[in-house]
Amino acid sequence: EQIQPTRSNPKNEQISSYNTQSEPIEIEFVDRSDELKKITRASSATYLLINAPAGYGKTRLLKKVIEHFEQRSFCIFLNLNGKTNLNLTQLANLIIKECNENCSGREIGEQVGLELLRTAHNAKKNEVVICIDGIESISSESIHDFLNEFIPTIEQKLTRTPLIPLSLRIIFAGRHPAKWFHTTSKIILKELKLTPFDYDSVHQTVQKFKSP
């Protein structure tokens, strides 16, 4: 994840030597090799939700997942961070260009599933991997249809096609996604909780960006 540098200033003194508008620092991938292996192994869950607070490396981990699969799979990475109350149509429009506002969750899922099927076959891939970061941006009203209509319909389109069937894997990431597990769902959603970075990893990373 990206970390915006901050500095405490309890006395509200004017700071002239520190640029508070500097660009976010891009931190390299650290200390998540075990989690990456769990996510990418063949026996991993079809639907996996990475649960962790901000700053725990969810975004960076998802990007590593994409890097792992992209040679043999058709991959999509959706970063929803910064967006709010997305409905199913808005979410679908991040995958395909146009979608009818009046479609149901199932109808939207059919359109997305067909587009994924066509694109993956054209790319000669036998698997579709979708990583969705920032799921808290999806509106509460849309979660039920998302889990019970949208995703199952996409899976059906990909795996039960008269053409060469494709396998599907979706990895979600979000902060405090309790409502996702409290929603009755047709899909089995497994949870992976990230633990804090260990001291050595944090220390080594800080040293790389520490001012001389």
C-alpha positions as YAML, in Angstrom:
chain: A
units: angstrom
residues:
- id: 1
  name: GLU
  ca: [0.00, 0.00, 0.00]
- id: 2
  name: GLN
  ca: [1.06, 3.60, -0.43]
- id: 3
  name: ILE
  ca: [2.12, 5.51, 2.67]
- id: 4
  name: GLN
  ca: [1.77, 9.30, 2.83]
- id: 5
  name: PRO
  ca: [4.53, 10.75, 5.02]
- id: 6
  name: THR
  ca: [3.27, 12.59, 8.10]
- id: 7
  name: ARG
  ca: [4.89, 14.40, 11.01]
- id: 8
  name: SER
  ca: [3.47, 15.27, 14.40]
- id: 9
  name: ASN
  ca: [3.56, 18.93, 15.37]
- id: 10
  name: PRO
  ca: [1.72, 19.31, 18.70]
- id: 11
  name: LYS
  ca: [2.68, 23.00, 19.07]
- id: 12
  name: ASN
  ca: [1.34, 23.85, 15.58]
- id: 13
  name: GLU
  ca: [4.71, 25.37, 14.73]
- id: 14
  name: GLN
  ca: [5.28, 26.36, 11.15]
- id: 15
  name: ILE
  ca: [7.22, 23.73, 9.25]
- id: 16
  name: SER
  ca: [9.29, 25.13, 6.43]
- id: 17
  name: SER
  ca: [11.75, 22.31, 5.76]
- id: 18
  name: TYR
  ca: [9.21, 19.51, 5.38]
- id: 19
  name: ASN
  ca: [7.08, 19.14, 2.27]
- id: 20
  name: THR
  ca: [3.64, 17.98, 3.40]
- id: 21
  name: GLN
  ca: [2.48, 17.84, -0.23]
- id: 22
  name: SER
  ca: [5.17, 15.39, -1.33]
- id: 23
  name: GLU
  ca: [4.27, 12.39, -3.47]
- id: 24
  name: PRO
  ca: [3.32, 9.16, -1.66]
- id: 25
  name: ILE
  ca: [6.22, 6.78, -1.22]
- id: 26
  name: GLU
  ca: [5.87, 3.47, -3.04]
- id: 27
  name: ILE
  ca: [6.87, 0.77, -0.58]
- id: 28
  name: GLU
  ca: [8.22, -2.49, -1.92]
- id: 29
  name: PHE
  ca: [6.65, -5.87, -1.18]
- id: 30
  name: VAL
  ca: [7.79, -7.08, 2.25]
- id: 31
  name: ASP
  ca: [6.99, -9.77, 4.78]
- id: 32
  name: ARG
  ca: [4.00, -11.37, 3.00]
- id: 33
  name: SER
  ca: [5.63, -14.37, 1.29]
- id: 34
  name: ASP
  ca: [3.71, -16.90, 3.40]
- id: 35
  name: GLU
  ca: [0.39, -15.22, 2.63]
- id: 36
  name: LEU
  ca: [1.25, -15.10, -1.07]
- id: 37
  name: LYS
  ca: [1.88, -18.86, -1.07]
- id: 38
  name: LYS
  ca: [-1.44, -19.51, 0.68]
- id: 39
  name: ILE
  ca: [-3.34, -17.41, -1.86]
- id: 40
  name: THR
  ca: [-1.70, -18.75, -5.02]
- id: 41
  name: ARG
  ca: [-1.46, -22.47, -4.28]
- id: 42
  name: ALA
  ca: [-3.68, -24.74, -6.37]
- id: 43
  name: SER
  ca: [-5.76, -25.82, -3.37]
- id: 44
  name: SER
  ca: [-6.53, -22.25, -2.28]
- id: 45
  name: ALA
  ca: [-10.14, -21.13, -1.95]
- id: 46
  name: THR
  ca: [-11.96, -19.95, -5.08]
- id: 47
  name: TYR
  ca: [-13.21, -16.90, -3.17]
- id: 48
  name: LEU
  ca: [-10.83, -15.41, -0.63]
- id: 49
  name: LEU
  ca: [-11.19, -12.21, 1.39]
- id: 50
  name: ILE
  ca: [-8.07, -10.56, 2.80]
- id: 51
  name: ASN
  ca: [-9.00, -8.73, 5.98]
- id: 52
  name: ALA
  ca: [-6.65, -6.11, 7.44]
- id: 53
  name: PRO
  ca: [-6.52, -2.46, 8.54]
- id: 54
  name: ALA
  ca: [-4.96, 0.25, 6.41]
- id: 55
  name: GLY
  ca: [-1.20, 0.01, 6.01]
- id: 56
  name: TYR
  ca: [-0.96, -3.77, 6.30]
- id: 57
  name: GLY
  ca: [0.05, -4.30, 2.67]
- id: 58
  name: LYS
  ca: [-3.22, -5.49, 1.12]
- id: 59
  name: THR
  ca: [-2.79, -3.59, -2.14]
- id: 60
  name: ARG
  ca: [0.84, -4.64, -2.58]
- id: 61
  name: LEU
  ca: [-0.09, -8.26, -1.83]
- id: 62
  name: LEU
  ca: [-2.85, -8.24, -4.45]
- id: 63
  name: LYS
  ca: [-0.44, -6.83, -7.03]
- id: 64
  name: LYS
  ca: [1.94, -9.70, -6.26]
- id: 65
  name: VAL
  ca: [-0.94, -12.14, -6.74]
- id: 66
  name: ILE
  ca: [-1.57, -10.66, -10.18]
- id: 67
  name: GLU
  ca: [2.13, -10.94, -11.04]
- id: 68
  name: HIS
  ca: [2.06, -14.60, -10.04]
- id: 69
  name: PHE
  ca: [-0.91, -15.51, -12.23]
- id: 70
  name: GLU
  ca: [-0.61, -13.18, -15.22]
- id: 71
  name: GLN
  ca: [1.52, -15.49, -17.37]
- id: 72
  name: ARG
  ca: [-1.08, -18.26, -17.47]
- id: 73
  name: SER
  ca: [-4.31, -16.52, -16.44]
- id: 74
  name: PHE
  ca: [-6.43, -13.60, -17.58]
- id: 75
  name: CYS
  ca: [-6.10, -11.17, -14.66]
- id: 76
  name: ILE
  ca: [-8.03, -8.09, -13.60]
- id: 77
  name: PHE
  ca: [-7.06, -5.79, -10.72]
- id: 78
  name: LEU
  ca: [-9.74, -3.39, -9.46]
- id: 79
  name: ASN
  ca: [-8.69, -0.77, -6.94]
- id: 80
  name: LEU
  ca: [-11.86, 0.66, -5.39]
- id: 81
  name: ASN
  ca: [-10.05, 2.71, -2.74]
- id: 82
  name: GLY
  ca: [-11.27, 6.29, -2.75]
- id: 83
  name: LYS
  ca: [-14.64, 5.39, -4.26]
- id: 84
  name: THR
  ca: [-17.85, 5.28, -2.21]
- id: 85
  name: ASN
  ca: [-21.13, 3.37, -2.28]
- id: 86
  name: LEU
  ca: [-20.56, 1.58, -5.59]
- id: 87
  name: ASN
  ca: [-23.55, -0.32, -6.91]
- id: 88
  name: LEU
  ca: [-23.35, -3.44, -9.06]
- id: 89
  name: THR
  ca: [-23.62, -1.56, -12.32]
- id: 90
  name: GLN
  ca: [-20.80, 0.79, -11.39]
- id: 91
  name: LEU
  ca: [-18.69, -2.19, -10.36]
- id: 92
  name: ALA
  ca: [-19.47, -3.98, -13.62]
- id: 93
  name: ASN
  ca: [-18.50, -0.88, -15.57]
- id: 94
  name: LEU
  ca: [-15.01, -1.18, -14.13]
- id: 95
  name: ILE
  ca: [-14.79, -4.57, -15.87]
- id: 96
  name: ILE
  ca: [-16.70, -3.87, -19.06]
- id: 97
  name: LYS
  ca: [-17.31, -0.50, -20.69]
- id: 98
  name: GLU
  ca: [-21.10, -0.34, -20.83]
- id: 99
  name: CYS
  ca: [-23.87, -1.86, -18.78]
- id: 100
  name: ASN
  ca: [-27.62, -1.20, -18.51]
- id: 101
  name: GLU
  ca: [-28.46, 0.68, -15.32]
- id: 102
  name: ASN
  ca: [-31.69, -1.31, -14.99]
- id: 103
  name: CYS
  ca: [-30.05, -4.75, -15.07]
- id: 104
  name: SER
  ca: [-30.46, -7.08, -12.11]
- id: 105
  name: GLY
  ca: [-27.44, -8.57, -10.39]
- id: 106
  name: ARG
  ca: [-27.87, -11.74, -12.45]
- id: 107
  name: GLU
  ca: [-28.19, -9.87, -15.76]
- id: 108
  name: ILE
  ca: [-25.11, -7.78, -15.01]
- id: 109
  name: GLY
  ca: [-23.24, -10.93, -14.04]
- id: 110
  name: GLU
  ca: [-24.17, -12.53, -17.37]
- id: 111
  name: GLN
  ca: [-22.79, -9.55, -19.31]
- id: 112
  name: VAL
  ca: [-19.56, -9.50, -17.31]
- id: 113
  name: GLY
  ca: [-19.22, -13.28, -17.50]
- id: 114
  name: LEU
  ca: [-19.62, -13.31, -21.28]
- id: 115
  name: GLU
  ca: [-17.10, -10.48, -21.68]
- id: 116
  name: LEU
  ca: [-14.59, -12.25, -19.45]
- id: 117
  name: LEU
  ca: [-15.15, -15.50, -21.34]
- id: 118
  name: ARG
  ca: [-14.57, -13.86, -24.71]
- id: 119
  name: THR
  ca: [-11.50, -11.93, -23.59]
- id: 120
  name: ALA
  ca: [-9.85, -14.87, -21.81]
- id: 121
  name: HIS
  ca: [-10.40, -17.19, -24.78]
- id: 122
  name: ASN
  ca: [-8.98, -14.61, -27.16]
- id: 123
  name: ALA
  ca: [-5.93, -14.34, -24.91]
- id: 124
  name: LYS
  ca: [-5.68, -18.17, -24.86]
- id: 125
  name: LYS
  ca: [-5.97, -18.31, -21.07]
- id: 126
  name: ASN
  ca: [-7.72, -21.09, -19.17]
- id: 127
  name: GLU
  ca: [-8.30, -19.23, -15.92]
- id: 128
  name: VAL
  ca: [-9.70, -15.86, -14.84]
- id: 129
  name: VAL
  ca: [-8.24, -14.20, -11.73]
- id: 130
  name: ILE
  ca: [-9.92, -11.07, -10.36]
- id: 131
  name: CYS
  ca: [-8.44, -9.07, -7.47]
- id: 132
  name: ILE
  ca: [-10.70, -6.43, -5.92]
- id: 133
  name: ASP
  ca: [-9.13, -4.03, -3.44]
- id: 134
  name: GLY
  ca: [-11.15, -1.75, -1.16]
- id: 135
  name: ILE
  ca: [-14.40, -3.73, -0.99]
- id: 136
  name: GLU
  ca: [-15.70, -1.35, 1.67]
- id: 137
  name: SER
  ca: [-16.43, 0.94, -1.29]
- id: 138
  name: ILE
  ca: [-19.23, -1.39, -2.39]
- id: 139
  name: SER
  ca: [-22.53, -0.19, -0.95]
- id: 140
  name: SER
  ca: [-24.14, -2.26, 1.80]
- id: 141
  name: GLU
  ca: [-27.30, -2.56, -0.31]
- id: 142
  name: SER
  ca: [-25.33, -4.23, -3.12]
- id: 143
  name: ILE
  ca: [-23.45, -6.85, -1.10]
- id: 144
  name: HIS
  ca: [-26.30, -9.41, -1.07]
- id: 145
  name: ASP
  ca: [-26.80, -9.30, -4.85]
- id: 146
  name: PHE
  ca: [-23.05, -9.21, -5.38]
- id: 147
  name: LEU
  ca: [-22.52, -12.47, -3.45]
- id: 148
  name: ASN
  ca: [-25.73, -14.24, -4.48]
- id: 149
  name: GLU
  ca: [-26.32, -13.16, -8.09]
- id: 150
  name: PHE
  ca: [-23.39, -11.28, -9.62]
- id: 151
  name: ILE
  ca: [-20.48, -13.58, -8.69]
- id: 152
  name: PRO
  ca: [-22.34, -16.94, -9.04]
- id: 153
  name: THR
  ca: [-23.56, -15.92, -12.50]
- id: 154
  name: ILE
  ca: [-20.04, -15.01, -13.62]
- id: 155
  name: GLU
  ca: [-18.80, -18.38, -12.34]
- id: 156
  name: GLN
  ca: [-21.58, -20.19, -14.20]
- id: 157
  name: LYS
  ca: [-20.79, -18.41, -17.47]
- id: 158
  name: LEU
  ca: [-17.11, -19.28, -17.23]
- id: 159
  name: THR
  ca: [-17.28, -22.84, -15.97]
- id: 160
  name: ARG
  ca: [-20.38, -24.17, -17.78]
- id: 161
  name: THR
  ca: [-19.74, -22.82, -21.25]
- id: 162
  name: PRO
  ca: [-20.08, -25.11, -24.29]
- id: 163
  name: LEU
  ca: [-16.69, -23.72, -25.28]
- id: 164
  name: ILE
  ca: [-13.58, -24.58, -23.29]
- id: 165
  name: PRO
  ca: [-14.58, -23.97, -19.64]
- id: 166
  name: LEU
  ca: [-12.47, -21.63, -17.57]
- id: 167
  name: SER
  ca: [-11.64, -21.74, -13.88]
- id: 168
  name: LEU
  ca: [-12.31, -18.68, -11.73]
- id: 169
  name: ARG
  ca: [-10.52, -17.25, -8.73]
- id: 170
  name: ILE
  ca: [-11.49, -14.01, -6.96]
- id: 171
  name: ILE
  ca: [-9.47, -12.39, -4.19]
- id: 172
  name: PHE
  ca: [-11.06, -9.53, -2.29]
- id: 173
  name: ALA
  ca: [-9.35, -7.19, 0.16]
- id: 174
  name: GLY
  ca: [-10.86, -4.76, 2.64]
- id: 175
  name: ARG
  ca: [-10.93, -3.25, 6.09]
- id: 176
  name: HIS
  ca: [-13.29, -4.65, 8.73]
- id: 177
  name: PRO
  ca: [-15.50, -6.58, 6.28]
- id: 178
  name: ALA
  ca: [-17.77, -8.11, 8.94]
- id: 179
  name: LYS
  ca: [-20.94, -7.40, 6.93]
- id: 180
  name: TRP
  ca: [-19.61, -9.60, 4.11]
- id: 181
  name: PHE
  ca: [-19.52, -12.63, 6.40]
- id: 182
  name: HIS
  ca: [-22.86, -11.81, 8.03]
- id: 183
  name: THR
  ca: [-24.60, -11.80, 4.64]
- id: 184
  name: THR
  ca: [-26.22, -15.06, 3.53]
- id: 185
  name: SER
  ca: [-24.27, -16.10, 0.46]
- id: 186
  name: LYS
  ca: [-24.36, -18.73, -2.30]
- id: 187
  name: ILE
  ca: [-20.58, -18.69, -2.49]
- id: 188
  name: ILE
  ca: [-18.11, -19.90, 0.12]
- id: 189
  name: LEU
  ca: [-16.02, -16.93, 1.16]
- id: 190
  name: LYS
  ca: [-12.85, -17.78, 3.06]
- id: 191
  name: GLU
  ca: [-11.05, -15.21, 5.20]
- id: 192
  name: LEU
  ca: [-7.33, -14.48, 5.41]
- id: 193
  name: LYS
  ca: [-6.40, -12.08, 8.21]
- id: 194
  name: LEU
  ca: [-3.11, -10.24, 7.85]
- id: 195
  name: THR
  ca: [-1.02, -9.84, 10.98]
- id: 196
  name: PRO
  ca: [1.13, -6.74, 11.61]
- id: 197
  name: PHE
  ca: [4.53, -6.59, 9.94]
- id: 198
  name: ASP
  ca: [7.34, -7.89, 12.13]
- id: 199
  name: TYR
  ca: [9.84, -5.43, 13.56]
- id: 200
  name: ASP
  ca: [12.76, -6.40, 11.31]
- id: 201
  name: SER
  ca: [10.73, -5.89, 8.13]
- id: 202
  name: VAL
  ca: [9.50, -2.48, 9.26]
- id: 203
  name: HIS
  ca: [12.98, -1.42, 10.38]
- id: 204
  name: GLN
  ca: [14.61, -2.45, 7.10]
- id: 205
  name: THR
  ca: [11.96, -0.66, 5.06]
- id: 206
  name: VAL
  ca: [12.22, 2.54, 7.13]
- id: 207
  name: GLN
  ca: [16.00, 2.52, 6.75]
- id: 208
  name: LYS
  ca: [15.68, 2.53, 2.96]
- id: 209
  name: PHE
  ca: [13.66, 5.75, 3.06]
- id: 210
  name: LYS
  ca: [15.30, 7.42, 6.03]
- id: 211
  name: SER
  ca: [16.84, 10.79, 5.28]
- id: 212
  name: PRO
  ca: [20.66, 10.84, 5.42]
...
